[in-house]
Coordinates of C-alpha atoms in Angstrom, one line a residue:
Chain A
Q14 CA 0.0 0.1 -0.2
T15 CA 1.5 3.2 -1.1
V16 CA 2.0 5.7 1.8
V17 CA 2.2 9.5 1.3
T18 CA 5.1 11.0 3.2
Q19 CA 5.4 14.5 4.8
E20 CA 8.2 16.0 7.1
P21 CA 6.6 15.5 10.7
S22 CA 7.6 19.1 11.5
F23 CA 9.6 22.2 10.5
S24 CA 10.4 25.6 11.6
V25 CA 10.7 28.9 10.2
S26 CA 11.9 32.2 11.2
P27 CA 9.2 35.3 10.9
G28 CA 9.9 36.6 7.2
G29 CA 11.4 33.5 6.2
T30 CA 11.0 30.9 3.4
V31 CA 10.0 27.3 3.9
T32 CA 9.3 24.7 1.3
L33 CA 7.3 21.3 2.8
T34 CA 7.1 18.5 0.6
C35 CA 4.9 15.6 -0.1
G36 CA 6.0 12.7 -1.6
L37 CA 5.2 8.8 -2.1
S38 CA 6.6 5.6 -0.4
S39 CA 6.9 4.1 -3.7
G40 CA 7.4 6.1 -7.1
S41 CA 7.5 9.7 -7.9
V42 CA 4.6 12.3 -7.3
S43 CA 3.6 14.4 -10.6
T44 CA 0.8 16.7 -11.6
T45 CA -1.2 13.4 -13.0
Y46 CA -1.7 13.1 -9.0
Y47 CA -3.2 16.7 -8.5
P48 CA -1.5 17.2 -5.5
S49 CA -3.2 19.8 -3.0
W50 CA -2.3 21.2 0.1
H51 CA -4.6 22.2 3.3
Q52 CA -4.1 24.2 6.0
Q53 CA -5.4 23.3 9.5
T54 CA -5.1 25.3 13.0
P55 CA -5.9 23.4 16.1
G56 CA -9.6 23.1 16.6
Q57 CA -10.5 24.4 13.2
A58 CA -11.7 22.4 9.8
P59 CA -9.0 22.5 7.3
R60 CA -8.9 24.8 4.6
T61 CA -7.6 24.4 1.2
L62 CA -4.8 26.4 -0.1
I63 CA -3.5 25.0 -3.3
Y64 CA -4.9 22.4 -5.8
N65 CA -4.1 21.1 -9.0
T66 CA -0.3 21.1 -7.7
K67 CA 0.0 25.3 -8.2
T68 CA -3.5 26.6 -8.6
R69 CA -4.1 28.7 -5.1
S70 CA -7.7 28.6 -3.6
S71 CA -9.9 31.6 -3.5
G72 CA -8.2 33.9 -0.9
V73 CA -5.1 32.6 -0.5
P74 CA -2.4 35.2 -0.6
D75 CA 0.4 34.6 -3.0
R76 CA 3.0 33.9 -0.7
F77 CA 1.6 30.4 -0.9
S78 CA 2.9 28.4 -3.9
G79 CA 2.8 25.3 -5.0
S80 CA 5.1 23.0 -7.5
I81 CA 6.8 19.9 -8.3
L82 CA 10.5 19.5 -6.9
G83 CA 12.4 16.6 -8.3
N84 CA 9.9 13.7 -7.2
K85 CA 7.7 15.3 -4.8
A86 CA 4.9 17.9 -4.6
A87 CA 6.0 21.2 -2.8
L88 CA 4.4 23.9 -0.7
T89 CA 6.5 26.8 -0.3
I90 CA 5.5 29.7 2.3
T91 CA 7.3 33.2 1.2
G92 CA 7.6 35.6 4.3
A93 CA 6.5 33.3 6.7
Q94 CA 4.3 34.9 9.6
A95 CA 3.1 34.3 13.2
D96 CA -0.5 33.1 12.0
D97 CA 1.1 30.5 9.4
E98 CA 2.0 28.4 12.3
S99 CA -0.5 25.5 11.6
D100 CA -0.6 21.7 10.5
Y101 CA -0.2 21.4 6.4
Y102 CA -1.4 18.4 5.0
C103 CA -1.0 17.2 1.2
A104 CA -3.6 15.1 -0.8
L105 CA -2.8 12.8 -3.7
F106 CA -5.3 11.4 -6.3
M107 CA -4.6 8.0 -6.7
G108 CA -6.9 6.8 -9.3
S109 CA -10.1 5.4 -9.5
G110 CA -11.7 8.2 -7.3
I111 CA -9.2 7.5 -4.3
W112 CA -7.7 10.4 -2.6
V113 CA -4.9 9.9 0.3
F114 CA -3.7 12.4 2.6
G115 CA -0.5 12.8 4.0
G116 CA 0.5 12.6 7.6
G117 CA 0.9 16.3 8.1
T118 CA 3.8 18.9 8.8
K119 CA 3.7 21.0 11.9
L120 CA 4.7 23.9 10.9
T121 CA 6.4 26.5 13.9
V122 CA 7.0 30.0 13.1
L123 CA 9.8 31.1 15.5
Chain B
E18 CA -22.3 32.6 2.1
V19 CA -20.9 29.0 1.4
Q20 CA -22.1 26.8 4.3
L21 CA -21.7 22.8 4.7
V22 CA -23.2 21.9 8.4
E23 CA -22.5 18.5 9.3
S24 CA -24.7 16.8 12.1
G25 CA -25.6 13.3 13.3
G26 CA -22.4 12.7 15.2
G27 CA -22.6 11.2 18.8
L28 CA -21.8 8.3 21.1
V29 CA -22.4 4.9 20.1
Q30 CA -21.4 1.4 20.8
P31 CA -19.1 -0.6 18.9
G32 CA -20.8 -2.9 16.6
G33 CA -23.7 0.2 16.5
S34 CA -24.8 2.4 13.5
L35 CA -24.8 6.1 12.8
R36 CA -26.1 8.3 10.1
L37 CA -24.3 11.7 9.3
S38 CA -25.6 14.4 7.2
C39 CA -24.1 17.5 5.8
A40 CA -26.4 20.2 4.7
A41 CA -25.1 22.4 2.0
S42 CA -26.1 26.0 1.1
G43 CA -24.4 29.0 -0.9
F44 CA -23.2 27.2 -3.9
T45 CA -24.7 24.6 -6.4
F46 CA -24.5 21.5 -4.8
S47 CA -25.4 19.2 -7.6
T48 CA -22.2 20.5 -9.6
Y49 CA -20.0 19.3 -6.7
W50 CA -18.3 15.9 -6.1
M51 CA -18.8 15.4 -2.3
T52 CA -16.6 13.9 0.1
W53 CA -16.4 12.7 3.6
V54 CA -12.6 13.2 5.3
R55 CA -11.9 12.1 8.9
Q56 CA -9.4 12.9 11.6
A57 CA -9.2 10.9 14.7
P58 CA -7.9 12.6 18.0
G59 CA -4.6 13.9 17.6
K60 CA -4.5 12.5 14.5
G61 CA -4.1 13.5 10.4
L62 CA -6.6 13.6 8.0
E63 CA -7.9 10.7 6.5
W64 CA -10.1 10.4 3.0
V65 CA -13.1 8.3 3.9
A66 CA -15.3 8.5 1.0
N67 CA -16.5 10.5 -2.3
I68 CA -19.6 10.6 -4.4
K69 CA -20.2 12.1 -7.9
R70 CA -22.2 15.0 -8.7
D71 CA -25.3 12.6 -9.6
G72 CA -24.4 10.0 -7.3
S73 CA -23.6 7.5 -10.1
E74 CA -19.9 6.7 -8.7
K75 CA -18.9 6.2 -5.4
Y76 CA -15.8 5.6 -3.8
Y77 CA -14.5 4.3 -0.2
V78 CA -11.3 4.0 1.8
D79 CA -10.3 0.4 2.1
S80 CA -11.0 0.7 5.9
V81 CA -14.5 1.4 5.6
R82 CA -15.6 -0.1 2.5
G83 CA -18.5 -2.5 3.2
R84 CA -19.4 -0.8 6.3
F85 CA -20.1 2.6 5.5
T86 CA -22.5 4.1 2.6
I87 CA -22.1 7.7 1.3
S88 CA -25.2 9.0 -0.5
R89 CA -26.6 12.3 -1.6
D90 CA -29.8 13.8 -2.3
N91 CA -29.2 17.0 -4.7
A92 CA -32.9 18.1 -4.3
K93 CA -32.2 18.5 -0.6
N94 CA -28.7 19.9 -1.2
S95 CA -27.4 17.5 1.4
L96 CA -24.8 14.8 1.9
Y97 CA -24.9 11.5 3.9
L98 CA -22.5 8.9 5.5
Q99 CA -24.5 5.6 6.8
M100 CA -21.9 4.2 9.1
N101 CA -22.7 0.5 10.3
S102 CA -20.5 -2.2 12.4
L103 CA -18.5 0.8 14.0
R104 CA -15.5 0.2 15.5
A105 CA -13.2 2.2 18.3
E106 CA -10.8 3.2 15.3
D107 CA -13.8 4.9 13.5
T108 CA -14.0 7.4 16.5
A109 CA -12.9 10.8 14.9
V110 CA -14.6 14.4 13.8
Y111 CA -16.2 13.9 10.3
Y112 CA -16.1 16.6 7.8
C113 CA -17.9 16.9 4.6
A114 CA -15.9 18.7 1.8
S115 CA -17.3 19.6 -1.7
Q116 CA -14.5 19.0 -4.7
S117 CA -14.2 20.4 -8.2
S118 CA -11.6 19.6 -10.3
G119 CA -9.3 18.7 -7.2
D120 CA -10.3 21.3 -5.2
F121 CA -11.3 20.7 -1.8
A122 CA -13.4 24.3 -2.4
Y123 CA -15.5 23.9 0.7
W124 CA -15.3 22.3 4.1
G125 CA -17.6 21.9 6.9
Q126 CA -17.0 22.2 10.5
G127 CA -17.0 18.9 11.4
T128 CA -18.9 16.5 14.1
L129 CA -17.6 14.4 16.3
V130 CA -18.4 10.4 16.3
T131 CA -17.1 8.5 19.4
V132 CA -17.4 4.7 19.5
S133 CA -16.9 3.1 22.9
S134 CA -18.7 0.9 25.0

């Protein structure tokens, strides 16, 4: 069974840039997996930031960007702010209607 | 204003059943795939099931296939999840979300399901 992998945790300084990645336990992530990225703060519902690799959802600031880096999907946050401190989840489309979320990355801004 | 409001969660014994509902408003419900995503306490998100716009296609994660049934009523702008043979590991907050072209565009606030004796 294919597992979607993410860094368990990451830290970034205020104003800094950080790139979170989303990979597969077997194989490479490409645009055909329609990678999406979702932000969740404790006690809140998730919010979609990026879908179809690099399309920003409505209202998402352009300091959030998505891409494919090597064999992984990537979420880059440029000019990190204190309220970016959240859990970030990627989701990949596995075909046959099935989606799989990664385990999430806890981002600390300090 | 777009709203997705889940209901129907609660405490149920192992082996029991529960039916979750998700009421949609503020967007054209019938033009979106709809999805259930769950989150166990302290854990990450898990995709559970989705259903095509007209209900003709339904897909499930392996762990719930055969026990859970997703359905929708476009006339009532509502999504459902019938959960049977519930297990302790089904304990989670269940979110409904709309999907269009890969975009989980809208999310509800979730409803908590607790499976315990």
